[in-house]
Coordinates of C-alpha atoms in Angstrom, one line a residue:
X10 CA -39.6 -8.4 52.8
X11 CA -41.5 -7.9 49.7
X12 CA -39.9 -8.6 46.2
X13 CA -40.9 -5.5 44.8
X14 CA -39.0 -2.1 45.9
X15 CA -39.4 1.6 45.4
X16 CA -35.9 3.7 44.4
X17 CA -35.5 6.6 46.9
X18 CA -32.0 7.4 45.6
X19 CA -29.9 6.6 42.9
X20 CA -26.0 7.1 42.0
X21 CA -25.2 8.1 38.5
X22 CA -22.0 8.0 37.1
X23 CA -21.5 7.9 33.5
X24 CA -19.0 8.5 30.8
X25 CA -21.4 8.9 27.8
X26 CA -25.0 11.1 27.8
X27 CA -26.4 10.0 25.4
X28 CA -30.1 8.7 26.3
X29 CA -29.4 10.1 29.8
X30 CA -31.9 12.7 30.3
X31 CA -35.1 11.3 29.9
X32 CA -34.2 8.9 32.6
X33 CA -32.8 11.3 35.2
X34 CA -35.8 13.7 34.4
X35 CA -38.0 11.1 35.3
X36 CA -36.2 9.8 38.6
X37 CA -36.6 13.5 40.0
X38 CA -40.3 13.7 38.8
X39 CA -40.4 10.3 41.0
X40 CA -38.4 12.0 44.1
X41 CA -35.4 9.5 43.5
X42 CA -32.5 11.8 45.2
X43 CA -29.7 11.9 42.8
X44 CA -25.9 11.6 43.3
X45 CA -23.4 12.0 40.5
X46 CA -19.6 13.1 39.9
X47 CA -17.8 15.1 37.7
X48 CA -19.1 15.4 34.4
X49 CA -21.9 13.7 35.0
X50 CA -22.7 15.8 38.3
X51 CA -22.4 19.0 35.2
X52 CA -24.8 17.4 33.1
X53 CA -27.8 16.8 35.8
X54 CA -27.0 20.3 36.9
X55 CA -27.5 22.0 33.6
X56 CA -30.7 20.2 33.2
X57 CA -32.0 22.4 35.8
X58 CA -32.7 19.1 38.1
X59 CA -30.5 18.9 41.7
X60 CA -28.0 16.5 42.1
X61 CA -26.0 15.6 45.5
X62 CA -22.1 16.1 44.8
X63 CA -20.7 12.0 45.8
X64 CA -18.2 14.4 47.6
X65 CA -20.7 15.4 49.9
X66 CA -20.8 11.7 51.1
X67 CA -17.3 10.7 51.6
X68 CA -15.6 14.2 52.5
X69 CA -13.0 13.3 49.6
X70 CA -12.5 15.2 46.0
X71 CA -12.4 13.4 42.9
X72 CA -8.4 12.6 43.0
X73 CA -5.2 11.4 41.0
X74 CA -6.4 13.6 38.0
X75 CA -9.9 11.3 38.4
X76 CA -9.1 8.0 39.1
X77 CA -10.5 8.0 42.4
X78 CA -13.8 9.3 42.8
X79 CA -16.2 6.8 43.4
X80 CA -14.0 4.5 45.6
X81 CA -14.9 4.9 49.4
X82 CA -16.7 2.8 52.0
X83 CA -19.5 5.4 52.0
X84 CA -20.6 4.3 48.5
X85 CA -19.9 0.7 48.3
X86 CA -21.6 0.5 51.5
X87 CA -24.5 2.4 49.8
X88 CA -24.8 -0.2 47.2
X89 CA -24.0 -3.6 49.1
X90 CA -25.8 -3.0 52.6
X91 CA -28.7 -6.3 52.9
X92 CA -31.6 -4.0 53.9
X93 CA -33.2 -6.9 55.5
X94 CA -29.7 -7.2 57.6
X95 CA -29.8 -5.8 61.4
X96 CA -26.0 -5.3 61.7
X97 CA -26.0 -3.8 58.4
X98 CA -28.7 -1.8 58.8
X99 CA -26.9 -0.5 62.3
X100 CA -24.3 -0.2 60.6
X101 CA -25.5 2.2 57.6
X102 CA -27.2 4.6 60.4
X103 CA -23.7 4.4 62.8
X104 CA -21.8 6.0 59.8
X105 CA -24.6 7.5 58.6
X106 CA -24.4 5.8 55.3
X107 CA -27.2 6.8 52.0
X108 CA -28.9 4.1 50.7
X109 CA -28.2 3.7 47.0
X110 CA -31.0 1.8 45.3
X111 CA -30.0 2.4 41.9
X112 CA -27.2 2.7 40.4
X113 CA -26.2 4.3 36.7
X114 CA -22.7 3.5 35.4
X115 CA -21.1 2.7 32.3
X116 CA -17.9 2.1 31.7
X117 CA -15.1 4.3 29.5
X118 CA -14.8 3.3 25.9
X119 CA -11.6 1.3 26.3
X120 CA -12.2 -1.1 22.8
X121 CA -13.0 1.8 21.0
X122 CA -9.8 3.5 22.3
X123 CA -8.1 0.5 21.1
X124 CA -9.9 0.6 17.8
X125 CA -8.5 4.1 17.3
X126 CA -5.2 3.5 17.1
X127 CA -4.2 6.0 20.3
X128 CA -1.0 5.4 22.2
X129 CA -0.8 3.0 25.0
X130 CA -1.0 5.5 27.7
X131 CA -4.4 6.7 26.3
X132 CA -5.6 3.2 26.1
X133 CA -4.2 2.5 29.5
X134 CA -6.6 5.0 30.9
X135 CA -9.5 4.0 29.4
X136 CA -9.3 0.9 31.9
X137 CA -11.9 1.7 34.3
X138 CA -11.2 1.2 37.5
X139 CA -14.5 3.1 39.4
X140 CA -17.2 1.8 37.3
X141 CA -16.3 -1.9 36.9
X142 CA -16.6 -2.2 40.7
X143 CA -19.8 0.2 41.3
X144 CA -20.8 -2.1 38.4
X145 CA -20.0 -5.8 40.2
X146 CA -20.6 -4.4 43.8
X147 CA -24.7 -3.0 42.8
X148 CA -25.5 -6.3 40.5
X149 CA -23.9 -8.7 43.4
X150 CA -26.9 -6.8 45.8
X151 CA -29.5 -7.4 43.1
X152 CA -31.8 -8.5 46.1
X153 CA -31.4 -4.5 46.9
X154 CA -30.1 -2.9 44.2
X155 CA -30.8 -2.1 40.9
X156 CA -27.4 -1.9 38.5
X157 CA -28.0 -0.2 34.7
X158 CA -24.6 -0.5 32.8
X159 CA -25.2 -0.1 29.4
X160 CA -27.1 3.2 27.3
X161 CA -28.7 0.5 25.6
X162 CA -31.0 -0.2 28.4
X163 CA -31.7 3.4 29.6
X164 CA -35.3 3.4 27.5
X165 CA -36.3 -0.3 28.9
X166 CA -35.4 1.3 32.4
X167 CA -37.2 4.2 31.6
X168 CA -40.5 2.5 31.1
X169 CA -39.9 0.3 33.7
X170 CA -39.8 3.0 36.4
X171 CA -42.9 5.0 34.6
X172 CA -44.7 1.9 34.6
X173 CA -44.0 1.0 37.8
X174 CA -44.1 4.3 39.7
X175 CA -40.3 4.0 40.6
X176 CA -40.4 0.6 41.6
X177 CA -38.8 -2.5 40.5
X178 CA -39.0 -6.2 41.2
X179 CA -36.6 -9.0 42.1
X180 CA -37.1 -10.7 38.7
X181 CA -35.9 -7.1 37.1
X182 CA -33.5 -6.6 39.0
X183 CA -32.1 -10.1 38.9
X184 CA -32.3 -9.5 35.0
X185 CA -30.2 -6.8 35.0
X186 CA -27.6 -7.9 37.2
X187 CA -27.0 -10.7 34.4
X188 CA -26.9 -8.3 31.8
X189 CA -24.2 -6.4 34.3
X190 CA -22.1 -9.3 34.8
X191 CA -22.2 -9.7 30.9
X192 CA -20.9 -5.8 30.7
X193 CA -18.2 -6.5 32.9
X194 CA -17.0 -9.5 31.9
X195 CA -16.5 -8.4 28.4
X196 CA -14.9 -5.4 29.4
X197 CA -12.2 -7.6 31.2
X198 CA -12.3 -9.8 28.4
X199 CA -11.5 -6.9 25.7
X200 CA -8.5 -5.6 28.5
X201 CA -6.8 -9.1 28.8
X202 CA -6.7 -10.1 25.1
X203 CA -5.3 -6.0 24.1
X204 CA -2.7 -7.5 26.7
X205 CA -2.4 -11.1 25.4
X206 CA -2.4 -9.8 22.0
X207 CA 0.4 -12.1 20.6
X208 CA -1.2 -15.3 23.1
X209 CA 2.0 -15.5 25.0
X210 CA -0.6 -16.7 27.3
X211 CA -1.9 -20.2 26.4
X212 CA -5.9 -18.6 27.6
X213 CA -9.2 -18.2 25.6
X214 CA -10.5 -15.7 25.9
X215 CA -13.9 -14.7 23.5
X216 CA -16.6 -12.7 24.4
X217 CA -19.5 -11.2 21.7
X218 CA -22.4 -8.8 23.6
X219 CA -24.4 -8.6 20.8
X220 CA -26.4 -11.9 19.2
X221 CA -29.5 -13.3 17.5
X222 CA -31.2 -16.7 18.2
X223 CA -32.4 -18.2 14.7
X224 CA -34.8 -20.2 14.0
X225 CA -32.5 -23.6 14.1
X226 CA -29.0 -24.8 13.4
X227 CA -27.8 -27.1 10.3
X228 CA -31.1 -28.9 10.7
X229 CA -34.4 -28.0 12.6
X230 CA -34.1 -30.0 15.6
X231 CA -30.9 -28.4 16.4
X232 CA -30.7 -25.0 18.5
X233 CA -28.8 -21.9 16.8
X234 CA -27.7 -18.6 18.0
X235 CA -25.6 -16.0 16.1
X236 CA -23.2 -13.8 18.2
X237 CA -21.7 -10.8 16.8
X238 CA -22.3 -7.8 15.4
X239 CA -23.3 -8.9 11.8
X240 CA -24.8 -4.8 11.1
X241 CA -21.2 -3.8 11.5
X242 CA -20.6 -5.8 8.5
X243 CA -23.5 -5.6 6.1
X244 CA -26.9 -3.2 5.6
X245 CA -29.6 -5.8 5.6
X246 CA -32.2 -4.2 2.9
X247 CA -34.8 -7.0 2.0
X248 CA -35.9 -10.1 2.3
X249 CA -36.7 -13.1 5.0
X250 CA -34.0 -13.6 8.5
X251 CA -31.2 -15.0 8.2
X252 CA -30.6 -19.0 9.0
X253 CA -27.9 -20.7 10.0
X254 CA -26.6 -22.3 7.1
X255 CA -27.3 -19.1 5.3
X256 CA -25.0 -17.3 7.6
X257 CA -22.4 -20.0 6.9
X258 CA -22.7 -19.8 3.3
X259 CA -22.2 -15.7 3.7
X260 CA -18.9 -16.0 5.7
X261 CA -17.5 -18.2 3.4
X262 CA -18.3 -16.3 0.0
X263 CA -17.2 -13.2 2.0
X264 CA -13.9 -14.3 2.2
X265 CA -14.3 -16.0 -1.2
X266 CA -14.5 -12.6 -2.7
X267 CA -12.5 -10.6 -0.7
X268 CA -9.4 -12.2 -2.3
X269 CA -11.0 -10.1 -5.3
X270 CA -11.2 -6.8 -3.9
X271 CA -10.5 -4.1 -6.6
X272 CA -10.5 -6.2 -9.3
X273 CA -12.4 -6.2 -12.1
X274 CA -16.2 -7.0 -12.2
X275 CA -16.3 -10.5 -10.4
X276 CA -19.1 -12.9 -9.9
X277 CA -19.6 -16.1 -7.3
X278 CA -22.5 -18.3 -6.9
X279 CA -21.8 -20.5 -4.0
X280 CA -23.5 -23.8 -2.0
X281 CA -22.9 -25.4 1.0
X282 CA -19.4 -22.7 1.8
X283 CA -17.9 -24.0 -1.8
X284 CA -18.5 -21.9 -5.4
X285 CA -19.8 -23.6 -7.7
X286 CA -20.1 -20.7 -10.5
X287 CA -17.1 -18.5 -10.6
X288 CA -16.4 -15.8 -13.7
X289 CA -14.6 -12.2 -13.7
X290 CA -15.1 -10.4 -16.8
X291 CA -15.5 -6.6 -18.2
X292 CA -19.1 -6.1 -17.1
X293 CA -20.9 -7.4 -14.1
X294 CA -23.4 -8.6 -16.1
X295 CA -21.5 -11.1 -18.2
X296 CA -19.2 -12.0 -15.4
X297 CA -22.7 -13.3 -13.7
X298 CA -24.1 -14.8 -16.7
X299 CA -20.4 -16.8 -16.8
X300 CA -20.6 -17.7 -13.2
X301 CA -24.0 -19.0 -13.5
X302 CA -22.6 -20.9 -16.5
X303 CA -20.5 -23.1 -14.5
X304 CA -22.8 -25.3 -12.5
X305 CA -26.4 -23.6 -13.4
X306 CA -28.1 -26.4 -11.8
X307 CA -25.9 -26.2 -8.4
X308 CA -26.8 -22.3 -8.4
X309 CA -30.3 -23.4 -7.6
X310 CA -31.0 -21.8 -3.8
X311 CA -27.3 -20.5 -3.5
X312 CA -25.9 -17.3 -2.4
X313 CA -24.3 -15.0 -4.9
X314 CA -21.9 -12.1 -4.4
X315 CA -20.2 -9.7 -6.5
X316 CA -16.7 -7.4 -6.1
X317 CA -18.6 -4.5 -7.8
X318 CA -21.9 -2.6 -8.1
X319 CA -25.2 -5.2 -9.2
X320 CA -26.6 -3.0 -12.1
X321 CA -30.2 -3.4 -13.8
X322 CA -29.2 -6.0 -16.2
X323 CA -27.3 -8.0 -14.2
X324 CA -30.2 -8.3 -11.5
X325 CA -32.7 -8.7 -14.7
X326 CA -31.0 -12.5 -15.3
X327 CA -30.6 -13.1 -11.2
X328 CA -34.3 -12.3 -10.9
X329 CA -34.7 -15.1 -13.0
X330 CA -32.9 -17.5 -10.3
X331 CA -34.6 -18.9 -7.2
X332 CA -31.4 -18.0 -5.0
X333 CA -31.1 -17.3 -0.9
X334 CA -28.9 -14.6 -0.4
X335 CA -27.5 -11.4 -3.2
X336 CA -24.2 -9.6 -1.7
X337 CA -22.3 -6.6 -3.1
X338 CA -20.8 -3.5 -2.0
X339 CA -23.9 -1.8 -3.8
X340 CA -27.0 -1.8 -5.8
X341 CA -28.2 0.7 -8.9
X342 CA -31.7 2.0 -7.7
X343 CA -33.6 0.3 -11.1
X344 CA -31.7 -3.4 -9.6
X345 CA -32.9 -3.0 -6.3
X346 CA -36.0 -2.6 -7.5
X347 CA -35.9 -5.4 -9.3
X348 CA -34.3 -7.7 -7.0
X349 CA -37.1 -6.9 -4.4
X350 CA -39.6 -8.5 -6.8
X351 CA -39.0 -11.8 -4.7
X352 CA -40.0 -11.2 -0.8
X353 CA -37.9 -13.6 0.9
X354 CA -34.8 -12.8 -1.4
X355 CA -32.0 -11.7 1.1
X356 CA -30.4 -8.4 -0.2
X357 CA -27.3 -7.3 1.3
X358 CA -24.6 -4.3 1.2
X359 CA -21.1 -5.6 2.3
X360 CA -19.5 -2.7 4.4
X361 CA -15.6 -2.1 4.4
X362 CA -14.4 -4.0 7.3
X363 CA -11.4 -6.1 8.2
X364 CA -12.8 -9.7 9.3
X365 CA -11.3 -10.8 13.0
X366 CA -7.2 -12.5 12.1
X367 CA -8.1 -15.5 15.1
X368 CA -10.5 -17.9 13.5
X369 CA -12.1 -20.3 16.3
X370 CA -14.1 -23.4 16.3
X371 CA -15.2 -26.4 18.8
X372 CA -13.6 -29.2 19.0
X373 CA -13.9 -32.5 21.1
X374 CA -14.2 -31.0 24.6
X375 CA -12.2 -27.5 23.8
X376 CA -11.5 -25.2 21.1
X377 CA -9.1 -25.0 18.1
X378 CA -7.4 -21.2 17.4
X379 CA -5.7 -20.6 14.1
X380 CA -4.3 -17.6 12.3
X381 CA -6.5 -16.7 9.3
X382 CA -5.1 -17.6 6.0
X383 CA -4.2 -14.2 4.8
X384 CA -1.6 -15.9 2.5
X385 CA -2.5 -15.1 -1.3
X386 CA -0.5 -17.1 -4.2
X387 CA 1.0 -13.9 -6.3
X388 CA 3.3 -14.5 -9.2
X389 CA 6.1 -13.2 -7.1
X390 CA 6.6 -16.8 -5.1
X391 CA 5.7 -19.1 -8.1
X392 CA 8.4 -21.6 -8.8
X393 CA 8.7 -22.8 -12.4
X394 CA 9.1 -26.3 -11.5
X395 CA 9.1 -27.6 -15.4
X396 CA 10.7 -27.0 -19.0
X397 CA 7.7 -25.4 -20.4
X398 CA 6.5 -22.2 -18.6
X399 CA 3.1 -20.9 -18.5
X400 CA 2.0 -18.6 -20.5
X401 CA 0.6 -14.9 -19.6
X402 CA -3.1 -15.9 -20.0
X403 CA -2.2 -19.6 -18.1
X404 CA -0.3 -17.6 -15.8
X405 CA -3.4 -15.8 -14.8
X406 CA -5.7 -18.3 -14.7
X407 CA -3.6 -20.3 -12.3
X408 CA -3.4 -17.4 -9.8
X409 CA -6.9 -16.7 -10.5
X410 CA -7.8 -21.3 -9.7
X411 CA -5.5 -20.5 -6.5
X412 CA -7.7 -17.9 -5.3
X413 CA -10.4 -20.4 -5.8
X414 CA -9.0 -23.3 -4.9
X415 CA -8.2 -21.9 -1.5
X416 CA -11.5 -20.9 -0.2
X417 CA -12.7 -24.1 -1.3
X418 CA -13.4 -27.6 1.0
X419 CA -10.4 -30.2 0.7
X420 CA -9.0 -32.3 -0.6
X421 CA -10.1 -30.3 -3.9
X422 CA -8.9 -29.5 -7.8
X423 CA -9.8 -26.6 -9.3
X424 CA -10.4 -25.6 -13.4
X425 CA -10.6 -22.6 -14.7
X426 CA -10.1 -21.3 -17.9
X427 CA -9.9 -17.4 -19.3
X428 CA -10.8 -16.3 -15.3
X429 CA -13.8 -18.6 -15.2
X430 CA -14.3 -21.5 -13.2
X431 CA -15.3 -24.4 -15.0
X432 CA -15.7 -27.2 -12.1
X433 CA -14.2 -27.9 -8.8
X434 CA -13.7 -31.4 -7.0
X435 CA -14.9 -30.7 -3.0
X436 CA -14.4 -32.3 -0.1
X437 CA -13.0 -35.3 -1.4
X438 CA -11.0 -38.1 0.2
X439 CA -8.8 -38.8 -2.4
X440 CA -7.1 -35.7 -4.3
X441 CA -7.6 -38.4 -7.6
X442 CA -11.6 -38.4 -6.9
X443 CA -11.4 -34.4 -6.1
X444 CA -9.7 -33.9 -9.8
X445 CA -12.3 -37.1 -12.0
X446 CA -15.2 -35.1 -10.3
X447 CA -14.0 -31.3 -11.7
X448 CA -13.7 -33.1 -15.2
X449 CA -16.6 -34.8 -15.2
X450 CA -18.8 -32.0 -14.1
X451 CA -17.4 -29.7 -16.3
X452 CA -17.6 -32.0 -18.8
X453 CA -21.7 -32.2 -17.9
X454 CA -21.5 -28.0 -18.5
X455 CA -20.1 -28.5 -21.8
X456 CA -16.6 -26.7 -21.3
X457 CA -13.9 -27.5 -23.3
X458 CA -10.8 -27.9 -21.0
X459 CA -8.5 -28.1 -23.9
X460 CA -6.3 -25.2 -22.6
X461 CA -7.4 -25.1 -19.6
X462 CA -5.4 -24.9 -16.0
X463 CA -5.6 -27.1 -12.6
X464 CA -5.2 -25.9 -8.7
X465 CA -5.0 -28.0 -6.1
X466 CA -4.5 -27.2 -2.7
X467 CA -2.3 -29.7 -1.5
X468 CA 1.0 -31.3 -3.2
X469 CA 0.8 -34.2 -5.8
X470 CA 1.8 -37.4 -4.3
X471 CA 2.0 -39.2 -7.2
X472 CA 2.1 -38.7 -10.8
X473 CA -1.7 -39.7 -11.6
X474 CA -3.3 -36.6 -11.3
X475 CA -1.6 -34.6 -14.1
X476 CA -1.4 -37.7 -16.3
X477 CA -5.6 -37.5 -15.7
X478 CA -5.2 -33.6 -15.9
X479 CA -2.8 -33.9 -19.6
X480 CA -5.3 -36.1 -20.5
X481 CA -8.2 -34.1 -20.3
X482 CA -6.4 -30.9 -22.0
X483 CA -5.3 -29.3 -19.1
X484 CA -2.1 -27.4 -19.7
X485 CA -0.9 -25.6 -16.5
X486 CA -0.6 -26.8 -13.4
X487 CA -0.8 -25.2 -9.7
X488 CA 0.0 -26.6 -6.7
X489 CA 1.8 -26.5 -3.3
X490 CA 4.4 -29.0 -4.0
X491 CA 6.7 -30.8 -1.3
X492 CA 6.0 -34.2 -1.9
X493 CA 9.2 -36.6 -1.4
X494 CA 7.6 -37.7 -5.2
X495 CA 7.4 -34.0 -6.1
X496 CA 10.0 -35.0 -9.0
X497 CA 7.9 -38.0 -10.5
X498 CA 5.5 -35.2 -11.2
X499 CA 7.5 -33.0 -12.8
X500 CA 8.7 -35.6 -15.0
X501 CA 5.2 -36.3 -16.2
X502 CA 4.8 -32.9 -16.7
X503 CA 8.2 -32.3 -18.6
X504 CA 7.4 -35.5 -20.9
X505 CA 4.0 -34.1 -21.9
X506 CA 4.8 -30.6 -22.3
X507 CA 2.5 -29.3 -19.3
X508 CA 3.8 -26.6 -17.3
X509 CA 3.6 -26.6 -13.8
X510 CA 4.3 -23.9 -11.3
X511 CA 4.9 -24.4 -7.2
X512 CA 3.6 -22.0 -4.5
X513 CA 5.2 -23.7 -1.6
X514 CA 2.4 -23.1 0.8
X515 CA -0.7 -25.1 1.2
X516 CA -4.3 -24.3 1.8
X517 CA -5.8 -27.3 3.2
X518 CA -9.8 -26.2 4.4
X519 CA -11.3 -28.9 6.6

């Protein structure tokens, strides 16, 4: 039996119309008889083109207020019967069964349901029951059948039976019965975790329908695929594709600056997920020129974002930076402009959108789940651990370092002074190393840190960090605490007349 078949029928059965009748129109211009239910039945009618009620075919009415319509031997046999099967094909004539060579389904809306808000019965009955199996049974028969689940492919299927006069071939078919399977099982997916929503389930389930091959991973002999929906998130409006690495470096000074939300113009120039330039001020414009400030020569290919609109000054002294990637929640016209100047330059609008609460990652032969850390040090659950108490400017600076400090790789110490960073220790393996690097690079940048305050991200266990810190000028101190040597640290502080202020909670980032 040849590999390529011609459509002489085809069931259509769909919750949304959008896109539909281009494709219908053209199955009738091609003779395809059409069968349809309900709403959909309405639709093809009022398009003037003839459609064959399913009821006709199984001698049943839509039931149970519709959630039985398509569910009847007649169909499924329709969709599954092997055409190049003699009992099946006896058996299709014996109960004088249609052939179904296409079929059109999508499913109801059930994540967008979800999304909404709507109550649990509403949800409930966005679980389709009808079009999941019309769905699995026609994309199982690919051989046979061909199964279109998604609007998005009504165009390519379009084309495909212009092009081909109403025929289709294994290799199609076979196609689309993955991108079926891919529909469905995302569908389940989406239903078992609104159920498993608190993971009383120890089960994994993670499924994303939309992604993007790049051009490599961390290096360029490595693979690397993006999957989500990144446009939900950001209007792309210049500039070259994204990368991998650039993608990581975006996440990371997303959540970076969402801890800054509302607040007054606020700058970051990050590399490799850490900031390295960090200032908020009265005006975007000096809170850039602050950021850049901190490590200008680290800035060098990195990916800036700002709380607040970019305006023509502020891209003016950007434009003057080779950097990958510029984020903000908007653009004046005249900066745009500007910031187009370079071609590859990515240019991005950050949308208002809550990031996913389950963070995932690989690991060994399985996968680690976490909460997000949506756990901001306010001055609320500071404890004043010494004598001397920080004052109102320290005080803000330390929450300020915090914010910092926690979005940044450990082990890790964080200055700032007057809400701008002056250096940050990354990724070291000793929290001693983490706090000589911040001094001597922002001793390289020429900042005084007479005055200035420390964050680090985990407790003190010994004294030697704020005797280095006291040394340096630091005055104020944030920090975890719950070391069994918490006290010895204290001391220090108490002797040498640095305050020091506990959060109790840590923000370790490995």
């Amino acid at each position: 039996m040849s590999d390529v078949k011609k459509a002489s029928s085809a069931l259509v059965s769909v919750f949304s119309k959008e896109g539909l009748a281009p494709l219908v129109q053209k199955l009738h211009d091609l003779g395809v008889t059409l069968y349809s239910t309900g709403g959909t039945q309405k639709f093809i009618n009022d398009l003037g083109i003839p459609v064959v009620p399913v009821e006709d075919i199984t001698s049943y009415p839509s039931i149970l207020g519709g959630r039985v319509k398509t569910l009847h031997p007649k169909v499924f046999g329709g969709i599954l019967n092997r055409q190049d099967h003699e009992g099946d094909v006896a058996e299709m004539n014996e109960y004088e069964i249609p052939q179904l060579d296409i079929v059109i389904v999508d499913l109801y809306p059930f994540e967008k349901t979800v999304a909404s808000g709507a109550s649990e019965q509403d949800i409930i009955e966005k679980i389709d029951i009808g079009g999941i199996s019309l769905i699995r049974a026609a994309a199982k028969n690919f051989k046979d059948t061909l199964c279109v689940s998604s609007v998005d492919d009504y165009a390519e299927v379009l084309q495909m039976v212009t092009d081909g006069e109403g025929t289709t071939t294994l290799a199609d078919r076979k196609r689309f019965a993955a991108k079926s399977f891919g529909v469905s099982s995302h569908y389940d997916t989406a239903i078992f975790n609104y159920f498993n929503a608190d993971h009383e389930i120890p089960v994994l389930k993670v499924s994303e329908h939309k992604g993007q091959t790049l051009r490599y991973g961390e290096n360029p002999h490595q693979r690397g695929f993006f999957f989500g929906d990144f446009d939900a998130i950001f209007d792309k409006l210049h500039g070259k594709a994204l990368s991998y690495n650039n993608l990581l470096d975006v996440d990371a000074a997303v959540n970076l600056m969402n801890e800054f939300t509302g607040e007054a113009p606020t700058f970051a120039i990050l590399k490799h997920n850490n900031a390295c330039g960090f200032a908020q001020r009265d005006t975007m414009h000096t809170a850039y020129v602050d950021a850049l400030a901190g490590d200008p020569t680290s800035a060098f290919g990195g990916v800036l974002i700002a709380n607040g609109t970019i305006d023509k000054a502020t891209a003016e002294e950007i434009h003057k930076l080779f950097c990958e990637v510029v984020i903000a929640p908007s653009f004046d016209d005249d900066a745009l402009e500007i910031l187009k100047g370079k071609k590859n330059r990515i240019i991005l609008i950050q949308k208002e959108v809550t990031l996913p609460q389950t963070m995932v990652r690989t690991c060994l032969n399985g996968t680690l789940v976490q909460d997000r850390d949506n756990q901001t040090d306010t001055e609320e659950n500071l404890t004043h651990a010494t004598h001397t108490k920080p004052t109102d400017s320290e005080l803000e600076d330390l929450l300020f370092a915090s914010k910092i400090c926690k979005h940044t790789k450990s082990n890790t110490i964080v200055l700032c002074k007057n809400k701008q960073l002056c250096a940050s220790g990354t990724g070291q393996t000793s929290r001693v190393d983490a706090l000589r690097q911040a001094i001597e690079k922002a001793t390289s940048f020429n900042f005084d840190l007479k005055g200035a305050v420390m964050a680090s991200d985990a407790f003190f266990p010994f004294p030697d960090c704020v005797e280095i810190a006291d040394k340096a000028g630091i005055t104020a101190v944030i920090q975890p605490g719950g070391s069994i040597k918490d006290q010895l640290t204290i001391d220090y502080c108490n002797d040498h007349n640095v305050s020091m202020v506990m959060t109790g909670i840590r923000h370790f980032k490995h």
